[in-house]
Short mmCIF file of C-alpha atoms and ligand atoms in Angstrom, two decimals:
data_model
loop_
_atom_site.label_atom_id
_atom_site.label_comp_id
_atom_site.label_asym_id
_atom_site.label_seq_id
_atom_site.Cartn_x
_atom_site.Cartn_y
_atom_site.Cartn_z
CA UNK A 1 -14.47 -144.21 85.27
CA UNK A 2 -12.06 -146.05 82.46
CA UNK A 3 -13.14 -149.47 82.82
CA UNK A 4 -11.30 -150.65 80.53
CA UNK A 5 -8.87 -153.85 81.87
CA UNK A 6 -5.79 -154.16 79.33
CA UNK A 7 -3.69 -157.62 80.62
CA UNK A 8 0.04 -156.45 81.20
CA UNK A 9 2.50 -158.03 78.84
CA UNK A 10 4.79 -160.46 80.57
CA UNK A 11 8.01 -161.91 80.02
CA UNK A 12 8.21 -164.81 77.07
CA UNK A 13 5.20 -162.58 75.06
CA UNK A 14 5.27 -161.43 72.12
CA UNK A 15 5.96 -157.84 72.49
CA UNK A 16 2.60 -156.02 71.65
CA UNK A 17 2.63 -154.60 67.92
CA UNK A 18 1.68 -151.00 66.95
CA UNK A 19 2.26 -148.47 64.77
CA UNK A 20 3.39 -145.30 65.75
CA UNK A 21 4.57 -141.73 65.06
CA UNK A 22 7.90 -140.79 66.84
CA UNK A 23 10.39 -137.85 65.97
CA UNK A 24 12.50 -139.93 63.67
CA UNK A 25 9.04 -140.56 61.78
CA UNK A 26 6.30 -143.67 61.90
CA UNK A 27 7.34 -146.90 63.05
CA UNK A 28 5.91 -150.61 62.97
CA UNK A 29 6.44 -152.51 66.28
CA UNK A 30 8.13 -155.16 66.21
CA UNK A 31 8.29 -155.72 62.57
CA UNK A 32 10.87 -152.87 62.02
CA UNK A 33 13.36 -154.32 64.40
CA UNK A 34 13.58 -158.11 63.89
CA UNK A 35 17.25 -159.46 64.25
CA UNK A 36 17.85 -156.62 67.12
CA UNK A 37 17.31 -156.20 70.62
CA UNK A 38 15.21 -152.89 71.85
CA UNK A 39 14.56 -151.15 74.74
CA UNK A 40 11.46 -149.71 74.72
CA UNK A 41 11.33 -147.11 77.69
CA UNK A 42 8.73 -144.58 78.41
CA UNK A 43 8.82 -141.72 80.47
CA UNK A 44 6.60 -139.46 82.55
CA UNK A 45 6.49 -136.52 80.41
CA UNK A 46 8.83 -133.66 78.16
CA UNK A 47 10.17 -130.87 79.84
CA UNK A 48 10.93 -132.68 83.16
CA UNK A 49 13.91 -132.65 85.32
CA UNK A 50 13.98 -136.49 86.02
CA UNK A 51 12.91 -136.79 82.35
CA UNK A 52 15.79 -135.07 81.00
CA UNK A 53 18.50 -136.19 83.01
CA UNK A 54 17.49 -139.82 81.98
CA UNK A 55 17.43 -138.69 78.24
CA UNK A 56 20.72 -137.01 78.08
CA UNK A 57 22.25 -139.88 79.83
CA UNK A 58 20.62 -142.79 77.74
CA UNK A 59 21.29 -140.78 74.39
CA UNK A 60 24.73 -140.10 75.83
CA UNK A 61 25.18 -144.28 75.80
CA UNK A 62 23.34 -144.50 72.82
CA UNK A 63 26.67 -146.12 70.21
CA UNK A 64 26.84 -148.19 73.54
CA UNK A 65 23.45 -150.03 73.08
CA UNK A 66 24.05 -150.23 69.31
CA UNK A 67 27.19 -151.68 69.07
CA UNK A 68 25.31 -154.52 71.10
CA UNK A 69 22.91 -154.92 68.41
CA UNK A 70 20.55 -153.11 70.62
CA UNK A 71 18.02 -149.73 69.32
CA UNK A 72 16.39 -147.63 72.00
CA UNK A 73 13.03 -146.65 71.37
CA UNK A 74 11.46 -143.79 73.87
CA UNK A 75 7.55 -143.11 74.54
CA UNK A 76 5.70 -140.35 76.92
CA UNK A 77 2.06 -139.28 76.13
CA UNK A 78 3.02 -135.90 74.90
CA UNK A 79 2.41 -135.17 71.41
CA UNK A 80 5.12 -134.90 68.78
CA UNK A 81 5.75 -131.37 68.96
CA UNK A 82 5.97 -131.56 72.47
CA UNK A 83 8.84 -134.26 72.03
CA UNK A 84 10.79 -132.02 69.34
CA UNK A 85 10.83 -128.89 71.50
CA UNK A 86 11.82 -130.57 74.69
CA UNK A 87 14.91 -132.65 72.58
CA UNK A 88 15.65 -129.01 70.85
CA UNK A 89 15.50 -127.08 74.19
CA UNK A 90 17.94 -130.32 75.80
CA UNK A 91 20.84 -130.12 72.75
CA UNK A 92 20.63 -126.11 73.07
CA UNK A 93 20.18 -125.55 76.62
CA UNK A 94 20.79 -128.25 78.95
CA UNK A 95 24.30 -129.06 80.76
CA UNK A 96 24.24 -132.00 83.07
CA UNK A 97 26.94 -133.65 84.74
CA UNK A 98 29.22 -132.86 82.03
CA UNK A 99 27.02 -133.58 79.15
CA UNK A 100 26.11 -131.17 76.40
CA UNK A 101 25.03 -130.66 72.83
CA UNK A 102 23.08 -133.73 73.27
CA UNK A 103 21.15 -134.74 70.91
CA UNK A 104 18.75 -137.66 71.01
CA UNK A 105 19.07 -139.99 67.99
CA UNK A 106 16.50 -142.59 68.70
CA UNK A 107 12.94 -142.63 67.81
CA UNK A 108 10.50 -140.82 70.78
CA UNK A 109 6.73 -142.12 70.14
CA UNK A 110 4.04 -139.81 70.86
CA UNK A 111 1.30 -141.23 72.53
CA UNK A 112 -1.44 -138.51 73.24
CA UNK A 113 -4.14 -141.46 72.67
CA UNK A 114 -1.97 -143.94 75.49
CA UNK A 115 -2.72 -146.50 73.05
CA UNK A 116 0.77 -148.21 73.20
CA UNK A 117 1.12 -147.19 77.14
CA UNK A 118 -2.12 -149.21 78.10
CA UNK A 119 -0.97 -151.94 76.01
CA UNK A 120 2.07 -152.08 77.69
CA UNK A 121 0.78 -151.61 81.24
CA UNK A 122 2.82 -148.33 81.43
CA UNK A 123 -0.01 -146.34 83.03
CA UNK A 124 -0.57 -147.44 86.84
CA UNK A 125 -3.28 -145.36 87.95
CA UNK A 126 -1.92 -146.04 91.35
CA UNK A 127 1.28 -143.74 90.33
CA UNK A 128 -0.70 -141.61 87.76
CA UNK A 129 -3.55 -141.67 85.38
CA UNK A 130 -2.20 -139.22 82.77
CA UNK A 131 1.13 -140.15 82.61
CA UNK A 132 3.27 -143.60 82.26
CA UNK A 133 5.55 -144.93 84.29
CA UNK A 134 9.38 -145.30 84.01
CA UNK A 135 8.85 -149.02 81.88
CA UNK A 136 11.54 -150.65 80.55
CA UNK A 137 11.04 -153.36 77.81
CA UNK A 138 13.97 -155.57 76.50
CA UNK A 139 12.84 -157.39 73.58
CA UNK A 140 15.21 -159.59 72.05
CA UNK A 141 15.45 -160.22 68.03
CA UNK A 142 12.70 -162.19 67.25
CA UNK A 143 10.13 -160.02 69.15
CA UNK A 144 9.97 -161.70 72.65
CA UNK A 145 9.62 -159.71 75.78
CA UNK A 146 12.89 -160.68 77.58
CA UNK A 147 12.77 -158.78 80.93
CA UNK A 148 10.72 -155.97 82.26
CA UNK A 149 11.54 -152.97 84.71
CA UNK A 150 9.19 -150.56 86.02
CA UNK A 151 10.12 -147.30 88.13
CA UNK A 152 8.42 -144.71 89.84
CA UNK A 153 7.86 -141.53 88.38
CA UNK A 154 10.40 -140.17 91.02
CA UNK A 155 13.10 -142.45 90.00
CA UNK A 156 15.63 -142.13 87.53
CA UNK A 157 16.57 -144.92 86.37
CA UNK A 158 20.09 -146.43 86.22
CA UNK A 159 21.60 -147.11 82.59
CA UNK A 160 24.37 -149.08 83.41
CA UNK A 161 22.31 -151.62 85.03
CA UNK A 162 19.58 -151.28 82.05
CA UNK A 163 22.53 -152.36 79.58
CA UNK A 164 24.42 -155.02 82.34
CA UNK A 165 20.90 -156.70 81.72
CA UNK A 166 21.02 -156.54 78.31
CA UNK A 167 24.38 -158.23 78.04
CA UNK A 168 23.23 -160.25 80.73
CA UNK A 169 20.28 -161.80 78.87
CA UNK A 170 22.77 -161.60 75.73
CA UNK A 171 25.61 -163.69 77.32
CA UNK A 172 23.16 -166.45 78.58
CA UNK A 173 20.98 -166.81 74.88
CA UNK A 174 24.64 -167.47 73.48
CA UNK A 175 26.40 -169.54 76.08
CA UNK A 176 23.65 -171.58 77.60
CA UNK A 177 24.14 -170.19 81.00
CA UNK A 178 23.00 -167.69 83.58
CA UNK A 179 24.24 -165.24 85.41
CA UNK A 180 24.12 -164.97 89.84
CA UNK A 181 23.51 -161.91 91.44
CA UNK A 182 25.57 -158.67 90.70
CA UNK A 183 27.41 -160.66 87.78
CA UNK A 184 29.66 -158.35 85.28
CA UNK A 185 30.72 -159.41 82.01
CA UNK A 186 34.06 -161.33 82.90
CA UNK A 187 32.44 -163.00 86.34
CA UNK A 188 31.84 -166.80 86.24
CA UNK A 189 28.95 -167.35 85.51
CA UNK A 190 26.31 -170.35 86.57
CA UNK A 191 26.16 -173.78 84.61
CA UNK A 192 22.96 -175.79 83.84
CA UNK A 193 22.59 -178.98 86.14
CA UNK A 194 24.77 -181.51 85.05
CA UNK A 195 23.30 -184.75 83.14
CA UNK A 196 24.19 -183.66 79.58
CA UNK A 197 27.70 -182.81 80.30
CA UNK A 198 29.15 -185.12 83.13
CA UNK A 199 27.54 -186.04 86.59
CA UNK A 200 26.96 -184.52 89.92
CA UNK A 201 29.62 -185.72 90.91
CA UNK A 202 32.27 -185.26 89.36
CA UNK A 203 31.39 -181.82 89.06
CA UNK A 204 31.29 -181.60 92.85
CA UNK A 205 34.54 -183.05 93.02
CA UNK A 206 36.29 -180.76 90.65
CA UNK A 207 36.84 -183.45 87.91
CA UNK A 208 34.95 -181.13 85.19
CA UNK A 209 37.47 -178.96 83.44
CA UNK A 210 36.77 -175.35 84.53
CA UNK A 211 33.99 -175.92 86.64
CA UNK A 212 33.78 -175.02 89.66
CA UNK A 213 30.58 -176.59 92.69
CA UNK A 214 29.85 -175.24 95.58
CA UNK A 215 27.11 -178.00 96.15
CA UNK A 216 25.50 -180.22 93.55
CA UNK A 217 22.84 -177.60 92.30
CA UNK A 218 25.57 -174.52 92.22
CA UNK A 219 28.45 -175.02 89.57
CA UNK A 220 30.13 -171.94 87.45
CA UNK A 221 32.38 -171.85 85.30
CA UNK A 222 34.38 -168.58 84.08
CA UNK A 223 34.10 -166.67 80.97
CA UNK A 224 36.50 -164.18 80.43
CA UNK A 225 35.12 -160.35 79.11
CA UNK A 226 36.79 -160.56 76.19
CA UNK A 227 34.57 -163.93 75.34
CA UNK A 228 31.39 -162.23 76.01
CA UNK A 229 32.26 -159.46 73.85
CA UNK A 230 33.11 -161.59 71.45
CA UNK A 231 29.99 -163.22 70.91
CA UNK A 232 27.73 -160.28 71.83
CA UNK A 233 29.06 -157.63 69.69
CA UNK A 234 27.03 -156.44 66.54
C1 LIG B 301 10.44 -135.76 86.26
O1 LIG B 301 10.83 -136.31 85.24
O2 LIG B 301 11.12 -134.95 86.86
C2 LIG B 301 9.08 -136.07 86.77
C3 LIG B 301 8.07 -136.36 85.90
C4 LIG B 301 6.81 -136.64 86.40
C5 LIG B 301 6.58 -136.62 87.77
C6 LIG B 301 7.63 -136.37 88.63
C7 LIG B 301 8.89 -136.10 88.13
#
């Protein structure tokens, strides 16, 4: 029995270094990406339908995550010619909701050894011993672990809402802010408590230009889309 315990990386780490081989050739984690964001996603394995719906979707949205200053980084423990066969087979084979030709840009790490997956507390033996979970990483520019998602190997997982979070995290690092539930770039979004700013008070009774209470510890303010974009674009 692999009695091994490896601690799970949590948000505010440092993102776990390693080297690594991938299909756009060997990488250095973290180091190679300082002054970006990444996702670093695994999946289950190649040459799987959940798999490859998820790949021709995220490499469809792929200028998407860049222009936010964001690189994708994929991982399964297949081996590399595993990874460049299943990419080949989904640019020359696969149609999917409209998408073809695909062709995945970003780097895919192999990880026969799981050395990166165990670090990164994408095997749950629970789910599967031989193969990692759907784990998504966001690690902001100087190498912190920002926010986590995990999936079952069932579930694909939803890219919209994997980049909503990254603009998320993006719009509060640059505005001081955060963002209530099912927030879209151009929804107000949710002020610190007041002390630095003005009072209680006069936020609660409206006297705070733009802000708006709905008791003393719930203020927002708006900022439009075209603000957020503004400060979150590459
Ligand atoms: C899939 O990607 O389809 C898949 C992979 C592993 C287990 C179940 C489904």
């Amino acid at each position: 029995m692999d009695t091994e315990v490896v601690p799970m990386p949590r948000i505010g780490d440092d993102a776990p270094a390693f080297e690594a081989v991938t299909t756009q050739g060997k990488i250095n984690f973290p180091a190679d990406y300082k002054g970006k964001w990444v996702i670093l996603f695994s999946h289950p394995a190649d040459f799987t339908p959940v798999c490859t719906s998820e790949f021709m979707t995220f490499a469809s949205m792929e200028e998407e995550f860049n222009a936010l200053n964001c690189q994708l980084v994929g991982l399964s423990v297949d081996g590399l010619y595993s990874h460049i066969a299943w990419l080949r087979t989904i640019k020359e084979k696969i149609e999917f909701k409209g998408m073809k030709n695909v062709e995945v840009k970003f780097p895919l790490i192999e990880d026969i050894t799981m050395e990166v997956s165990k670090k990164y507390g994408m095997i749950q033996p629970g789910e599967s011993n031989t193969k990692a979970v759907r784990a998504v990483f966001f690690i902001d520019p100087i190498g912190k672990i920002r926010a986590i998602i995990y999936y079952p190997l069932s579930l694909g997982r939803n890219f919209e809402e994997l980049k909503r979070v990254l603009i998320a995290l993006q719009t509060a690092d640059k505005f001081g802010v955060a963002t209530p539930a099912d927030w879209q770039p151009g929804d107000d979004v949710i002020v610190p408590p007041a002390g630095s700013c003005g009072t209680a008070k006069d936020r609660v009774e409206g006297k705070e230009a733009g802000i708006k209470c709905y008791d003393w510890f719930f203020c927002t303010k708006p900022i439009s889309k075209d603000e957020v974009f503004k400060a979150i674009k590459k």
